[in-house]
């Protein structure tokens, strides 16, 4: 009981601090998303492009977007698009899924990746 | 010529009508012997005359030509779009060409399509009318008046291409002449090494040539550049303009969509072919999704670098399998740079040891604009997706600019291109081109990579698609 109060307080403080940070990151992410947007639509209901529509995909199954034909390489990956999975994927797609048809060498800057992931989370 | 073409179309149309009639007749006959209800539950699968593999300009042209002659054509494209190595894509608020872009009236096949469909043309200002030309030589940025710079480049180009007349009697010749075979082992670098040039002129020429072959000048064949020179009648300005002045105002995607709509053939996107076999009766293809598709003939219109991804049975000629392993020289990068700060209409060059070899204004502006930049492969040494990694190079020429955004498309990583435009490596022209162009039984080959004239250009893709479409149409007529 005595431990739960400070913990709740910490969570509350973190919450206050954390709210603006991802919002800011998402703005930067929208700018970083320019490189993704050449191939990926992001508005709800838009047909797939060279890559699948990314609306609402955060937290969903990897290579699970209905109506898009994924590479065998990416279909082999199991699980869902968490922050950690997205971070590894975006850093080096060819290493994450060797043979992927996503023709992108990777977003090498961790802060930029973080920002793009925050932006992807807003697409819902 | 016109008479023959229209006669061929008429024959094709009659042929098609006859086939449609036969198909209806056979369906009726089949239905008559089947138990009631079965015919309705299992409609006859329409048989295709031709399956075209690859939906770039070559494949779409071949499919259109064949469909216009009455053939039943199915086009299979691995990507979820048509266009191949052309890609008109979003870059923020505007659209840019991430792949093949420029066309010119020296390019007869693509210009005929421009006229036929009434396409609008736009100019790339940095090449059409630059106010400034700068270049890097021995680590320093040089600038002289535009016309003086041009005289320096033109002098080098004329001397470099001195053998063009003996190698190419005229452009659009399929084979390599005896004179050409003697020079085919030479790289661009080899030929340049035999020229007397000042360091400033040599670096300018290196920049131009490394851009032309989209890689180090040791990787591109001298004969390929002689071919280009022959196509422009030895006119240096026309060479530059043919490569980068005029583009389609509404994008390459608009032209290919017009061609596909006009074609009257079936298209299936996101359908990669993994196997292609043939026998006396026809061709059979297996897709990545393990679907089997058969037809009487196939047109394979994929980049030569990617032919190894399809298992051919019987195997392909040695030249085709060799190219699928060796690849052509086009492996560089093309990036659009959104910059902040006053951007004039200009062009700048740097030798192949630098990140970019040619950069020019795509869109000028008082507060900023867009540059297009070409460079040789970086092999991971520089993060081309990071504006800050690209900015130092730009600032050596224009210190007041900040690079805000970059956009490119990694054609080398794309499994369906494995490279950019085709410039053959030394020796490949003489050794492989005949094999690359040759039909193999019921399988025909098309593509910008194997065109005779503007090889590596949109025009070459259409040239090749027209020729192969005609050849397959003749086969269909002969066997109908």
Tab-separated table of C-alpha atoms in Angstrom, chain B residues 17-380:
chain	number	residue	atom	x	y	z
B	17	UNK	CA	-13.493	-12.843	-84.766
B	18	UNK	CA	-12.972	-16.344	-86.097
B	19	UNK	CA	-11.428	-17.473	-82.832
B	20	UNK	CA	-14.239	-15.937	-80.826
B	21	UNK	CA	-16.687	-17.770	-83.017
B	22	UNK	CA	-14.760	-21.038	-82.624
B	23	UNK	CA	-14.645	-20.572	-78.889
B	24	UNK	CA	-18.372	-20.012	-78.717
B	25	UNK	CA	-18.922	-23.019	-80.956
B	26	UNK	CA	-16.706	-25.255	-78.842
B	27	UNK	CA	-18.344	-24.087	-75.620
B	28	UNK	CA	-21.716	-24.935	-77.109
B	29	UNK	CA	-20.426	-28.325	-78.262
B	30	UNK	CA	-18.929	-29.069	-74.874
B	31	UNK	CA	-22.109	-28.025	-73.121
B	32	UNK	CA	-24.118	-30.292	-75.334
B	33	UNK	CA	-22.296	-33.404	-74.140
B	34	UNK	CA	-22.117	-32.438	-70.485
B	35	UNK	CA	-24.866	-33.288	-67.999
B	36	UNK	CA	-27.270	-30.389	-67.488
B	37	UNK	CA	-25.958	-27.907	-64.955
B	38	UNK	CA	-22.272	-28.834	-65.165
B	39	UNK	CA	-21.562	-26.461	-68.028
B	40	UNK	CA	-23.015	-23.546	-66.107
B	41	UNK	CA	-21.120	-24.430	-62.926
B	42	UNK	CA	-17.755	-24.701	-64.700
B	43	UNK	CA	-17.528	-22.065	-67.421
B	44	UNK	CA	-14.790	-22.607	-69.976
B	45	UNK	CA	-11.526	-20.920	-68.914
B	46	UNK	CA	-10.597	-18.477	-71.663
B	47	UNK	CA	-7.321	-19.529	-73.219
B	48	UNK	CA	-4.765	-16.804	-73.724
B	49	UNK	CA	-2.802	-16.491	-76.922
B	50	UNK	CA	0.012	-14.611	-75.232
B	51	UNK	CA	1.144	-14.056	-71.676
B	52	UNK	CA	3.366	-11.007	-71.211
B	53	UNK	CA	5.617	-11.093	-68.159
B	54	UNK	CA	6.500	-7.596	-66.969
B	55	UNK	CA	4.419	-4.417	-67.092
B	56	UNK	CA	7.016	-1.787	-67.874
B	57	UNK	CA	6.860	0.187	-71.123
B	58	UNK	CA	8.161	-2.775	-73.149
B	59	UNK	CA	5.624	-5.264	-71.819
B	60	UNK	CA	2.689	-2.858	-72.016
B	61	UNK	CA	3.614	-1.895	-75.586
B	62	UNK	CA	3.898	-5.539	-76.682
B	63	UNK	CA	0.596	-6.407	-74.972
B	64	UNK	CA	-1.186	-3.469	-76.598
B	65	UNK	CA	0.140	-4.278	-80.064
B	66	UNK	CA	-0.921	-7.895	-79.764
B	67	UNK	CA	-4.361	-7.113	-78.341
B	68	UNK	CA	-4.933	-4.574	-81.137
B	69	UNK	CA	-4.276	-7.390	-83.598
B	70	UNK	CA	-6.979	-9.496	-81.990
B	71	UNK	CA	-4.890	-11.691	-79.700
B	72	UNK	CA	-6.105	-12.586	-76.236
B	73	UNK	CA	-3.365	-11.214	-74.001
B	74	UNK	CA	-2.728	-11.464	-70.281
B	75	UNK	CA	-0.066	-9.245	-68.745
B	76	UNK	CA	1.457	-10.310	-65.420
B	77	UNK	CA	3.246	-7.704	-63.328
B	78	UNK	CA	5.105	-8.539	-60.116
B	79	UNK	CA	4.738	-5.108	-58.516
B	80	UNK	CA	1.432	-3.592	-57.508
B	81	UNK	CA	1.713	-1.029	-60.324
B	82	UNK	CA	2.581	-0.786	-63.993
B	83	UNK	CA	5.603	1.193	-65.164
B	84	UNK	CA	8.638	-0.963	-64.408
B	85	UNK	CA	11.677	1.261	-63.951
B	86	UNK	CA	9.565	4.381	-64.296
B	87	UNK	CA	7.751	5.457	-61.134
B	88	UNK	CA	5.860	8.726	-60.778
B	89	UNK	CA	5.538	9.033	-57.019
B	90	UNK	CA	4.583	11.468	-54.268
B	91	UNK	CA	7.298	13.677	-52.830
B	92	UNK	CA	5.435	15.682	-50.207
B	93	UNK	CA	2.981	17.951	-52.013
B	94	UNK	CA	4.306	17.295	-55.502
B	95	UNK	CA	5.029	14.300	-57.682
B	96	UNK	CA	8.415	13.327	-59.059
B	97	UNK	CA	9.828	10.673	-61.356
B	98	UNK	CA	11.894	8.294	-59.266
B	99	UNK	CA	12.974	6.262	-62.287
B	100	UNK	CA	13.050	6.861	-66.038
B	101	UNK	CA	11.922	10.402	-66.735
B	102	UNK	CA	13.132	12.077	-69.873
B	103	UNK	CA	12.073	11.707	-73.464
B	104	UNK	CA	12.965	13.671	-76.578
B	105	UNK	CA	11.860	14.062	-80.168
B	106	UNK	CA	15.112	12.358	-81.200
B	107	UNK	CA	13.479	9.250	-79.704
B	108	UNK	CA	11.011	8.133	-82.356
B	109	UNK	CA	9.091	5.436	-80.522
B	110	UNK	CA	8.217	7.312	-77.375
B	111	UNK	CA	7.594	10.515	-79.286
B	112	UNK	CA	5.077	8.689	-81.478
B	113	UNK	CA	3.197	7.761	-78.290
B	114	UNK	CA	3.340	11.370	-77.124
B	115	UNK	CA	1.739	12.444	-80.404
B	116	UNK	CA	-0.753	9.584	-80.535
B	117	UNK	CA	-2.136	10.228	-77.050
B	118	UNK	CA	-1.646	13.987	-77.075
B	119	UNK	CA	0.596	13.978	-74.010
B	120	UNK	CA	1.763	17.317	-72.621
B	121	UNK	CA	5.474	18.000	-72.276
B	122	UNK	CA	7.304	19.833	-69.488
B	123	UNK	CA	10.912	20.939	-69.296
B	124	UNK	CA	13.520	20.349	-66.629
B	125	UNK	CA	14.842	23.876	-66.111
B	126	UNK	CA	18.340	22.985	-64.844
B	127	UNK	CA	19.124	21.231	-68.119
B	128	UNK	CA	16.960	23.251	-70.505
B	129	UNK	CA	18.380	26.672	-69.605
B	130	UNK	CA	20.839	26.762	-66.695
B	131	UNK	CA	21.960	30.208	-65.559
B	132	UNK	CA	25.040	28.749	-63.906
B	133	UNK	CA	27.216	25.670	-64.388
B	134	UNK	CA	29.651	24.633	-61.663
B	135	UNK	CA	31.903	21.640	-61.291
B	136	UNK	CA	34.306	20.137	-58.855
B	137	UNK	CA	37.848	19.395	-59.926
B	138	UNK	CA	40.710	18.312	-57.704
B	139	UNK	CA	38.563	19.114	-54.679
B	140	UNK	CA	37.777	22.698	-55.731
B	141	UNK	CA	34.537	24.093	-57.093
B	142	UNK	CA	35.066	25.832	-60.439
B	143	UNK	CA	32.748	28.131	-62.296
B	144	UNK	CA	33.160	29.842	-65.648
B	145	UNK	CA	30.487	31.350	-67.918
B	146	UNK	CA	27.967	28.728	-69.066
B	147	UNK	CA	29.017	28.793	-72.725
B	148	UNK	CA	32.723	28.492	-71.875
B	149	UNK	CA	31.993	25.487	-69.722
B	150	UNK	CA	29.938	24.050	-72.546
B	151	UNK	CA	32.790	24.518	-75.035
B	152	UNK	CA	35.090	22.596	-72.697
B	153	UNK	CA	32.652	19.710	-72.399
B	154	UNK	CA	31.777	19.688	-76.091
B	155	UNK	CA	35.432	19.538	-77.086
B	156	UNK	CA	35.984	16.507	-74.850
B	157	UNK	CA	32.811	14.789	-76.072
B	158	UNK	CA	33.718	15.237	-79.730
B	159	UNK	CA	37.199	13.818	-79.300
B	160	UNK	CA	35.989	10.986	-77.047
B	161	UNK	CA	33.417	9.820	-79.584
B	162	UNK	CA	35.701	10.115	-82.620
B	163	UNK	CA	35.182	6.436	-83.581
B	164	UNK	CA	31.357	6.620	-83.592
B	165	UNK	CA	31.086	6.888	-87.382
B	166	UNK	CA	33.075	3.743	-88.092
B	167	UNK	CA	31.364	1.690	-85.363
B	168	UNK	CA	27.796	2.744	-86.159
B	169	UNK	CA	27.069	3.293	-89.810
B	170	UNK	CA	23.707	4.563	-88.576
B	171	UNK	CA	21.759	4.234	-85.331
B	172	UNK	CA	19.256	1.442	-84.570
B	173	UNK	CA	21.501	-1.354	-85.847
B	174	UNK	CA	20.947	-4.539	-83.855
B	175	UNK	CA	24.422	-5.992	-84.035
B	176	UNK	CA	27.876	-4.666	-83.338
B	177	UNK	CA	30.032	-4.038	-86.417
B	178	UNK	CA	33.520	-5.481	-86.883
B	179	UNK	CA	34.946	-2.062	-85.972
B	180	UNK	CA	32.800	-2.079	-82.831
B	181	UNK	CA	33.945	-5.541	-81.825
B	182	UNK	CA	37.537	-4.319	-81.896
B	183	UNK	CA	36.686	-1.601	-79.365
B	184	UNK	CA	34.147	-3.478	-77.242
B	185	UNK	CA	36.669	-4.496	-74.580
B	186	UNK	CA	37.277	-0.831	-73.751
B	187	UNK	CA	35.601	0.875	-70.832
B	188	UNK	CA	34.726	4.557	-70.874
B	189	UNK	CA	37.687	5.043	-68.509
B	190	UNK	CA	40.056	3.255	-70.911
B	191	UNK	CA	39.112	5.542	-73.777
B	192	UNK	CA	39.320	8.667	-71.626
B	193	UNK	CA	42.779	7.644	-70.431
B	194	UNK	CA	43.989	7.888	-74.043
B	195	UNK	CA	42.828	11.512	-74.325
B	196	UNK	CA	44.773	14.660	-73.660
B	197	UNK	CA	42.735	16.787	-71.221
B	198	UNK	CA	43.394	19.308	-68.470
B	199	UNK	CA	42.420	18.085	-64.981
B	200	UNK	CA	39.430	20.457	-65.042
B	201	UNK	CA	38.227	19.115	-68.367
B	202	UNK	CA	38.873	15.515	-67.317
B	203	UNK	CA	36.817	15.853	-64.138
B	204	UNK	CA	33.967	17.505	-66.024
B	205	UNK	CA	34.010	14.695	-68.571
B	206	UNK	CA	34.224	12.064	-65.830
B	207	UNK	CA	31.127	13.545	-64.189
B	208	UNK	CA	29.169	13.471	-67.422
B	209	UNK	CA	30.212	9.914	-68.311
B	210	UNK	CA	29.710	8.474	-64.809
B	211	UNK	CA	26.198	9.921	-64.939
B	212	UNK	CA	25.575	8.435	-68.388
B	213	UNK	CA	26.499	4.921	-67.308
B	214	UNK	CA	25.221	5.446	-63.717
B	215	UNK	CA	28.345	3.986	-62.192
B	216	UNK	CA	32.127	4.301	-62.258
B	217	UNK	CA	33.398	4.977	-65.775
B	218	UNK	CA	35.458	1.777	-65.635
B	219	UNK	CA	32.186	-0.188	-65.505
B	220	UNK	CA	30.543	1.200	-68.658
B	221	UNK	CA	31.499	0.122	-72.181
B	222	UNK	CA	32.903	2.668	-74.621
B	223	UNK	CA	30.775	1.150	-77.409
B	224	UNK	CA	27.636	2.083	-75.459
B	225	UNK	CA	28.592	5.737	-75.482
B	226	UNK	CA	29.388	5.512	-79.206
B	227	UNK	CA	25.848	4.192	-79.672
B	228	UNK	CA	24.410	7.241	-77.868
B	229	UNK	CA	26.552	9.571	-79.964
B	230	UNK	CA	25.330	7.932	-83.152
B	231	UNK	CA	21.709	8.434	-82.030
B	232	UNK	CA	22.213	12.209	-81.719
B	233	UNK	CA	24.222	12.573	-84.927
B	234	UNK	CA	27.248	13.708	-82.965
B	235	UNK	CA	25.491	16.750	-81.517
B	236	UNK	CA	26.596	17.283	-77.914
B	237	UNK	CA	23.700	19.565	-76.979
B	238	UNK	CA	21.220	17.108	-78.388
B	239	UNK	CA	22.855	14.357	-76.332
B	240	UNK	CA	22.318	16.260	-73.104
B	241	UNK	CA	18.801	17.319	-74.086
B	242	UNK	CA	17.863	13.781	-75.146
B	243	UNK	CA	18.864	12.544	-71.711
B	244	UNK	CA	17.352	15.129	-69.401
B	245	UNK	CA	15.399	18.012	-70.944
B	246	UNK	CA	11.807	17.012	-71.769
B	247	UNK	CA	9.507	14.964	-69.620
B	248	UNK	CA	5.821	14.098	-69.493
B	249	UNK	CA	4.006	16.910	-67.699
B	250	UNK	CA	1.591	14.560	-65.962
B	251	UNK	CA	4.128	11.827	-65.387
B	252	UNK	CA	5.220	8.573	-66.978
B	253	UNK	CA	2.362	6.826	-65.157
B	254	UNK	CA	-0.158	8.792	-67.223
B	255	UNK	CA	1.329	7.543	-70.490
B	256	UNK	CA	1.532	3.925	-69.418
B	257	UNK	CA	-2.045	4.041	-68.112
B	258	UNK	CA	-3.222	5.464	-71.436
B	259	UNK	CA	-1.414	2.690	-73.273
B	260	UNK	CA	-2.873	0.004	-70.996
B	261	UNK	CA	-6.436	1.399	-71.221
B	262	UNK	CA	-6.124	1.600	-74.963
B	263	UNK	CA	-4.669	-1.889	-75.143
B	264	UNK	CA	-7.623	-4.116	-74.417
B	265	UNK	CA	-5.604	-6.784	-72.629
B	266	UNK	CA	-6.003	-8.299	-69.172
B	267	UNK	CA	-3.642	-7.151	-66.433
B	268	UNK	CA	-2.817	-8.846	-63.182
B	269	UNK	CA	-0.680	-6.886	-60.732
B	270	UNK	CA	1.225	-8.342	-57.744
B	271	UNK	CA	1.719	-11.541	-59.719
B	272	UNK	CA	5.355	-12.600	-59.866
B	273	UNK	CA	6.279	-15.423	-62.228
B	274	UNK	CA	8.736	-17.988	-60.869
B	275	UNK	CA	8.714	-20.689	-63.562
B	276	UNK	CA	8.268	-20.648	-67.302
B	277	UNK	CA	8.337	-23.824	-69.374
B	278	UNK	CA	7.405	-24.571	-72.950
B	279	UNK	CA	6.723	-27.471	-75.238
B	280	UNK	CA	5.500	-27.828	-78.815
B	281	UNK	CA	1.945	-26.879	-77.832
B	282	UNK	CA	2.521	-23.776	-75.764
B	283	UNK	CA	3.982	-22.128	-72.688
B	284	UNK	CA	3.185	-22.743	-69.060
B	285	UNK	CA	3.932	-20.318	-66.243
B	286	UNK	CA	3.872	-20.775	-62.489
B	287	UNK	CA	3.346	-17.746	-60.272
B	288	UNK	CA	4.798	-17.125	-56.830
B	289	UNK	CA	1.362	-18.072	-55.465
B	290	UNK	CA	1.707	-21.471	-57.218
B	291	UNK	CA	-0.897	-20.711	-59.811
B	292	UNK	CA	-0.430	-22.213	-63.279
B	293	UNK	CA	-1.184	-20.127	-66.362
B	294	UNK	CA	-0.833	-21.333	-69.924
B	295	UNK	CA	-0.820	-19.652	-73.310
B	296	UNK	CA	0.396	-20.242	-76.827
B	297	UNK	CA	3.284	-17.761	-76.570
B	298	UNK	CA	5.060	-15.747	-73.904
B	299	UNK	CA	6.752	-12.358	-74.030
B	300	UNK	CA	9.273	-11.909	-71.247
B	301	UNK	CA	9.728	-8.185	-70.706
B	302	UNK	CA	11.709	-8.069	-67.471
B	303	UNK	CA	15.082	-6.372	-66.822
B	304	UNK	CA	18.035	-8.520	-67.920
B	305	UNK	CA	19.405	-8.345	-64.359
B	306	UNK	CA	16.344	-10.185	-63.045
B	307	UNK	CA	15.989	-13.033	-65.545
B	308	UNK	CA	17.644	-15.407	-63.054
B	309	UNK	CA	14.607	-15.155	-60.782
B	310	UNK	CA	12.473	-17.093	-63.244
B	311	UNK	CA	13.276	-20.761	-63.738
B	312	UNK	CA	13.143	-21.361	-67.473
B	313	UNK	CA	12.656	-24.819	-68.918
B	314	UNK	CA	14.427	-25.530	-71.175
B	315	UNK	CA	17.168	-23.208	-69.842
B	316	UNK	CA	17.888	-19.880	-71.521
B	317	UNK	CA	20.714	-19.168	-73.921
B	318	UNK	CA	24.121	-18.551	-72.313
B	319	UNK	CA	24.036	-14.780	-72.966
B	320	UNK	CA	20.822	-14.398	-70.992
B	321	UNK	CA	21.987	-16.428	-68.018
B	322	UNK	CA	25.368	-14.671	-68.073
B	323	UNK	CA	23.728	-11.209	-67.948
B	324	UNK	CA	21.483	-12.301	-65.091
B	325	UNK	CA	24.681	-12.953	-63.123
B	326	UNK	CA	27.014	-10.231	-64.435
B	327	UNK	CA	24.403	-7.439	-64.527
B	328	UNK	CA	24.809	-4.255	-66.562
B	329	UNK	CA	26.615	-1.172	-65.271
B	330	UNK	CA	23.556	0.828	-64.130
B	331	UNK	CA	23.716	0.586	-60.341
B	332	UNK	CA	23.820	4.177	-59.190
B	333	UNK	CA	21.352	6.371	-57.342
B	334	UNK	CA	18.969	9.178	-58.225
B	335	UNK	CA	17.736	11.437	-55.465
B	336	UNK	CA	15.416	14.401	-55.216
B	337	UNK	CA	16.610	16.963	-52.702
B	338	UNK	CA	14.211	19.495	-51.239
B	339	UNK	CA	16.368	22.457	-50.269
B	340	UNK	CA	15.794	25.604	-48.254
B	341	UNK	CA	17.373	28.855	-49.422
B	342	UNK	CA	17.352	30.570	-52.800
B	343	UNK	CA	17.672	27.998	-55.554
B	344	UNK	CA	18.639	29.224	-59.002
B	345	UNK	CA	18.328	27.341	-62.252
B	346	UNK	CA	21.664	25.619	-62.395
B	347	UNK	CA	23.587	22.434	-62.917
B	348	UNK	CA	26.663	21.124	-61.177
B	349	UNK	CA	29.055	18.257	-61.738
B	350	UNK	CA	31.614	16.301	-59.736
B	351	UNK	CA	33.837	13.336	-60.584
B	352	UNK	CA	32.769	9.821	-59.639
B	353	UNK	CA	34.824	9.841	-56.429
B	354	UNK	CA	32.154	12.179	-54.987
B	355	UNK	CA	28.656	11.375	-53.741
B	356	UNK	CA	26.976	12.832	-56.828
B	357	UNK	CA	28.229	13.295	-60.371
B	358	UNK	CA	25.453	15.483	-61.785
B	359	UNK	CA	22.923	17.643	-59.956
B	360	UNK	CA	20.462	20.081	-61.492
B	361	UNK	CA	17.479	22.213	-60.650
B	362	UNK	CA	14.118	20.516	-60.985
B	363	UNK	CA	12.248	23.406	-59.444
B	364	UNK	CA	13.873	26.785	-58.685
B	365	UNK	CA	12.569	29.141	-55.992
B	366	UNK	CA	13.376	32.231	-53.948
B	367	UNK	CA	13.011	30.424	-50.614
B	368	UNK	CA	13.858	26.936	-51.733
B	369	UNK	CA	13.322	24.358	-54.406
B	370	UNK	CA	14.102	20.884	-55.609
B	371	UNK	CA	17.289	19.434	-57.078
B	372	UNK	CA	17.693	16.123	-58.902
B	373	UNK	CA	20.975	14.354	-58.170
B	374	UNK	CA	22.657	11.360	-59.784
B	375	UNK	CA	25.615	9.461	-58.421
B	376	UNK	CA	27.473	6.158	-58.603
B	377	UNK	CA	26.674	3.337	-56.137
B	378	UNK	CA	27.615	4.197	-52.540
B	379	UNK	CA	27.461	0.599	-51.280
B	380	UNK	CA	26.231	1.659	-47.862
